[in-house]
Coordinates of C-alpha atoms in Angstrom, one line a residue:
M1 CA -30.8 -53.7 -4.5
L2 CA -28.3 -51.2 -5.8
E3 CA -25.3 -53.7 -5.7
E4 CA -27.2 -56.2 -7.2
L5 CA -28.1 -53.4 -9.7
I6 CA -24.8 -53.7 -11.0
G7 CA -23.2 -56.6 -9.3
T8 CA -20.6 -55.5 -7.8
K9 CA -20.3 -54.8 -3.2
L10 CA -20.2 -51.4 -2.4
T11 CA -19.8 -51.5 1.2
V12 CA -18.3 -53.7 4.3
R13 CA -18.5 -53.9 7.2
A14 CA -16.3 -51.1 9.4
G15 CA -16.8 -51.9 13.4
R16 CA -20.9 -51.6 14.1
G17 CA -20.8 -49.7 10.7
L18 CA -21.0 -49.9 7.2
A19 CA -17.1 -48.5 5.0
L20 CA -17.8 -47.3 1.3
T21 CA -15.2 -49.9 -0.9
A22 CA -12.8 -48.1 -3.7
Q23 CA -16.6 -49.3 -6.3
G24 CA -18.2 -47.9 -3.2
R25 CA -16.7 -43.9 -3.5
A26 CA -16.6 -43.8 -7.3
T27 CA -20.5 -45.1 -7.4
A28 CA -21.0 -41.6 -4.8
E29 CA -19.1 -40.3 -6.6
M30 CA -21.1 -40.7 -10.7
V31 CA -24.5 -40.3 -8.7
H32 CA -23.6 -37.2 -6.5
D33 CA -22.8 -36.1 -10.3
A34 CA -25.1 -37.3 -11.5
F35 CA -28.1 -35.2 -8.7
Q36 CA -25.8 -32.5 -10.2
R37 CA -26.7 -32.3 -13.6
L38 CA -30.5 -32.9 -12.5
R39 CA -31.2 -30.3 -10.8
E40 CA -28.9 -27.7 -13.2
A41 CA -31.3 -29.0 -15.8
S42 CA -33.9 -28.5 -13.7
I43 CA -32.6 -25.1 -13.1
R44 CA -32.8 -24.3 -16.4
L45 CA -36.0 -25.9 -17.4
S46 CA -38.0 -23.5 -14.7
A47 CA -35.7 -20.5 -16.6
H48 CA -37.4 -21.5 -19.4
Q49 CA -40.6 -21.6 -18.3
D50 CA -40.9 -18.5 -16.6
P51 CA -39.1 -15.7 -19.5
G52 CA -39.7 -12.6 -16.7
L53 CA -37.7 -13.5 -14.4
I54 CA -33.6 -12.6 -13.6
R55 CA -31.8 -14.1 -11.4
L56 CA -29.2 -10.9 -10.3
G57 CA -26.4 -12.3 -7.7
A58 CA -24.0 -9.1 -6.0
P59 CA -22.1 -8.3 -3.2
G60 CA -24.6 -8.2 -0.2
A61 CA -23.1 -4.5 1.0
F62 CA -23.0 -3.3 -3.1
A63 CA -26.6 -4.8 -3.5
A64 CA -28.7 -3.1 0.3
R65 CA -27.2 0.3 -1.3
W66 CA -26.8 0.9 -4.3
L67 CA -28.6 -1.4 -6.9
S68 CA -32.3 -2.3 -4.4
A69 CA -33.7 0.8 -5.2
R70 CA -32.9 0.4 -9.2
I71 CA -34.1 -3.0 -9.7
N72 CA -37.0 -2.3 -7.7
R73 CA -37.5 1.1 -10.7
F74 CA -36.4 -1.5 -13.2
E75 CA -39.2 -3.7 -12.0
A76 CA -42.6 -0.8 -11.4
D77 CA -40.7 0.2 -15.6
H78 CA -41.0 -3.3 -17.2
P79 CA -43.7 -5.4 -14.9
E80 CA -43.7 -8.1 -16.8
Y81 CA -39.7 -8.8 -15.6
R82 CA -38.9 -9.8 -12.1
V83 CA -35.5 -9.6 -11.1
Q84 CA -34.9 -12.4 -8.1
L85 CA -31.3 -10.7 -6.3
I86 CA -29.1 -13.4 -4.4
T87 CA -26.3 -11.9 -2.5
D88 CA -22.4 -13.0 -2.4
P89 CA -23.0 -15.8 -4.2
T90 CA -20.3 -19.4 -4.3
P91 CA -18.0 -18.6 -8.0
E92 CA -20.2 -21.8 -9.1
S93 CA -23.6 -20.3 -8.7
L94 CA -23.1 -18.5 -12.3
H95 CA -21.6 -21.6 -14.3
R96 CA -24.8 -23.9 -13.2
F97 CA -27.7 -21.6 -13.9
Q98 CA -28.5 -20.6 -10.7
L99 CA -27.5 -16.9 -12.4
D100 CA -28.6 -15.4 -15.6
I101 CA -25.5 -12.2 -14.7
E102 CA -23.4 -11.8 -11.4
I103 CA -22.1 -8.0 -10.3
R104 CA -18.6 -9.3 -9.0
F105 CA -16.4 -6.8 -7.9
M106 CA -12.7 -7.8 -8.6
P107 CA -9.8 -5.6 -9.9
A108 CA -10.3 -8.0 -13.6
P109 CA -12.5 -10.3 -15.0
P110 CA -11.7 -13.7 -14.8
Q111 CA -11.3 -16.3 -17.8
G112 CA -14.1 -17.8 -19.0
V113 CA -16.8 -15.3 -19.4
Q114 CA -18.6 -12.3 -20.8
T115 CA -17.8 -9.2 -18.5
L116 CA -18.7 -5.3 -19.1
E117 CA -17.3 -3.1 -16.6
L118 CA -20.4 -1.6 -14.4
L119 CA -18.4 1.3 -13.3
S120 CA -15.3 2.1 -12.0
E121 CA -14.3 2.9 -7.5
S122 CA -13.1 5.2 -6.2
L123 CA -12.9 7.4 -2.5
T124 CA -13.7 10.7 -1.3
P125 CA -13.6 11.3 1.6
A126 CA -17.3 12.0 4.0
V127 CA -18.7 13.3 7.0
A128 CA -21.8 13.5 8.8
P129 CA -22.7 17.6 8.6
Q130 CA -23.7 17.9 12.2
L131 CA -19.0 18.1 12.5
L132 CA -19.0 20.3 10.5
H133 CA -19.4 24.1 11.2
P134 CA -23.2 25.3 10.7
D135 CA -22.3 28.9 9.6
A136 CA -19.6 27.9 7.1
E137 CA -21.4 28.7 3.6
R138 CA -17.9 26.4 2.1
V139 CA -16.2 23.4 3.5
N140 CA -12.7 24.2 3.5
W141 CA -12.0 20.5 3.6
R142 CA -7.7 21.0 4.4
A143 CA -9.4 22.2 7.8
A144 CA -11.7 19.7 8.4
V145 CA -9.6 16.8 7.4
E146 CA -6.7 18.1 9.8
A147 CA -9.3 18.2 12.8
L148 CA -11.8 15.9 12.3
P149 CA -11.2 12.5 14.2
L150 CA -11.1 9.7 11.0
V151 CA -12.8 6.5 10.4
H152 CA -11.0 3.5 8.5
H153 CA -11.1 0.7 6.8
E154 CA -9.2 -2.2 7.7
R155 CA -8.1 -5.2 5.6
T156 CA -10.2 -8.8 5.8
G157 CA -10.4 -11.0 2.7
G158 CA -9.1 -10.4 -0.8
E159 CA -11.1 -7.2 -1.1
P160 CA -9.4 -4.0 -1.4
V161 CA -9.3 -1.6 1.1
G162 CA -7.7 1.6 -0.7
P163 CA -5.3 4.2 0.1
S164 CA -5.0 4.2 4.0
W165 CA -5.7 7.3 6.0
A166 CA -2.4 8.5 6.1
Q167 CA -1.3 7.7 2.1
W168 CA -4.4 9.4 1.2
L169 CA -3.3 12.5 3.6
E170 CA 0.7 12.8 2.3
H171 CA -0.6 12.5 -1.1
R172 CA -2.5 15.3 -0.7
G173 CA 0.4 17.4 1.1
V174 CA -2.1 17.6 4.1
R175 CA 0.2 17.4 7.6
R176 CA -0.7 15.3 10.6
Q177 CA 1.1 13.9 13.3
D178 CA -2.2 11.4 14.8
T179 CA -2.9 9.4 11.7
L180 CA -3.6 6.7 13.4
S181 CA -6.5 7.3 15.4
G182 CA -10.1 6.8 15.8
D183 CA -12.2 4.1 15.2
R184 CA -11.6 0.7 13.0
Y185 CA -14.1 -1.4 11.1
N186 CA -13.3 -4.5 9.2
R187 CA -16.8 -3.6 6.5
H188 CA -17.2 -0.5 4.2
D189 CA -20.7 -0.3 5.4
H190 CA -19.9 -0.3 8.8
V191 CA -17.9 2.2 8.5
L192 CA -19.8 4.3 6.1
E193 CA -22.6 4.1 9.5
A194 CA -20.3 5.1 11.6
A195 CA -19.0 8.3 9.6
C196 CA -22.9 8.8 9.9
Q197 CA -23.1 8.5 13.4
G198 CA -20.2 11.8 13.6
R199 CA -17.4 9.0 14.6
G200 CA -16.0 10.6 11.9
L201 CA -14.1 11.2 8.6
A202 CA -14.9 8.4 6.2
L203 CA -13.0 7.5 2.9
A204 CA -16.2 6.5 1.6
R205 CA -16.8 4.6 -2.0
R206 CA -19.1 6.1 -3.5
S207 CA -21.4 3.9 -5.0
L208 CA -22.1 2.4 -1.6
A209 CA -22.2 5.9 -0.1
E210 CA -25.0 7.3 -2.5
P211 CA -28.0 6.6 -0.2
D212 CA -26.3 7.8 3.1
I213 CA -25.2 11.7 0.4
K214 CA -29.1 11.7 -0.5
A215 CA -30.3 11.4 2.2
G216 CA -28.6 14.2 4.0
R217 CA -26.4 11.7 7.0
L218 CA -23.0 12.0 4.7
V219 CA -22.0 14.7 2.8
F220 CA -18.9 14.6 0.3
L221 CA -15.9 17.2 1.6
I222 CA -14.6 17.3 -2.5
G223 CA -17.2 17.0 -5.1
A224 CA -14.8 17.2 -8.1
G225 CA -11.8 15.3 -6.8
V226 CA -11.8 11.4 -6.0
T227 CA -9.1 9.0 -6.1
P228 CA -9.6 6.0 -8.1
L229 CA -9.8 2.5 -6.1
G230 CA -8.3 0.0 -8.7
W231 CA -11.2 -2.4 -9.1
G232 CA -14.5 -1.6 -10.0
Y233 CA -18.1 -3.3 -10.7
H234 CA -18.2 -6.0 -13.7
L235 CA -21.4 -7.9 -14.6
L236 CA -20.2 -11.6 -15.9
W237 CA -22.4 -14.2 -18.0
P238 CA -20.2 -17.7 -18.6
E239 CA -19.4 -17.7 -22.0
G240 CA -21.6 -19.2 -25.1
R241 CA -24.5 -18.0 -23.1
A242 CA -26.7 -15.5 -25.1
L243 CA -27.9 -13.4 -22.1
H244 CA -32.3 -13.4 -22.3
N245 CA -34.0 -10.5 -23.1
A246 CA -35.0 -9.8 -19.6
A247 CA -31.9 -10.5 -18.5
R248 CA -30.5 -7.6 -21.6
R249 CA -32.6 -5.3 -20.8
L250 CA -31.2 -5.9 -17.2
K251 CA -27.7 -5.5 -18.2
D252 CA -28.6 -2.0 -20.4
F253 CA -30.3 0.0 -17.3
L254 CA -27.6 -1.1 -14.8
M255 CA -25.0 0.4 -17.6
D256 CA -27.2 3.3 -18.0
E257 CA -27.5 4.0 -14.0
A258 CA -23.7 3.3 -13.7
R259 CA -23.1 6.4 -16.1
P260 CA -22.9 9.1 -13.7
F261 CA -20.6 7.3 -11.7
E262 CA -17.9 7.7 -14.1
T263 CA -15.8 10.1 -12.3
P264 CA -12.2 11.0 -13.2
G265 CA -9.7 10.1 -11.0
L266 CA -8.2 13.7 -9.4

């Protein structure tokens, strides 16, 4: 029927099946693009029909450990708004109207988007309290990092893991021979979970370690000194697209929530 409508042959016989002609392949691409535009228009229309809906994309670990509890508070304070959280979205999601705002972990924002730095990430040693001496009034961080087992975060994909334990100890002037010993994990949330279970010291991202610190599962050894990671969490939305009122309120709320994490690196 489509061949009759456009007056050209779109398929040819190939063995027991059919194959697209050159015109057929071109038509298939155009039809795919047309359906994609229809889908995007439908998403835009549904967003306009629900002005209180905010579609927010974020890395999975950050969403689970830092973002979710804050979204709960935002929705409790603003019952007229509803946040739909999408973890680990594709890079295209932001520009296809599947997201209003995306939180992306990166060293610097890309071109073609409007951005605000939400928080800069930093590392500090963290450990389960059961590994520390229960009678000590004050933790001797130097003695702890010289003696306790180490938990390592190894690089996978594009994200940084920060300095290795060997680099961190050398920078702090701490001598230790077995800097390569200990458990190794390729995800930072797994590093933190291992540290909570008493597997050793972790160089923890402050934002991701927050729920464990608050619950008493981990303690920071150095309260006033952190190591900047060089990457941060950025709020992104497409250039030329104004945030609707609900998304703007969420953006302002998250920026306020992130301020306590802006600790100078030492």
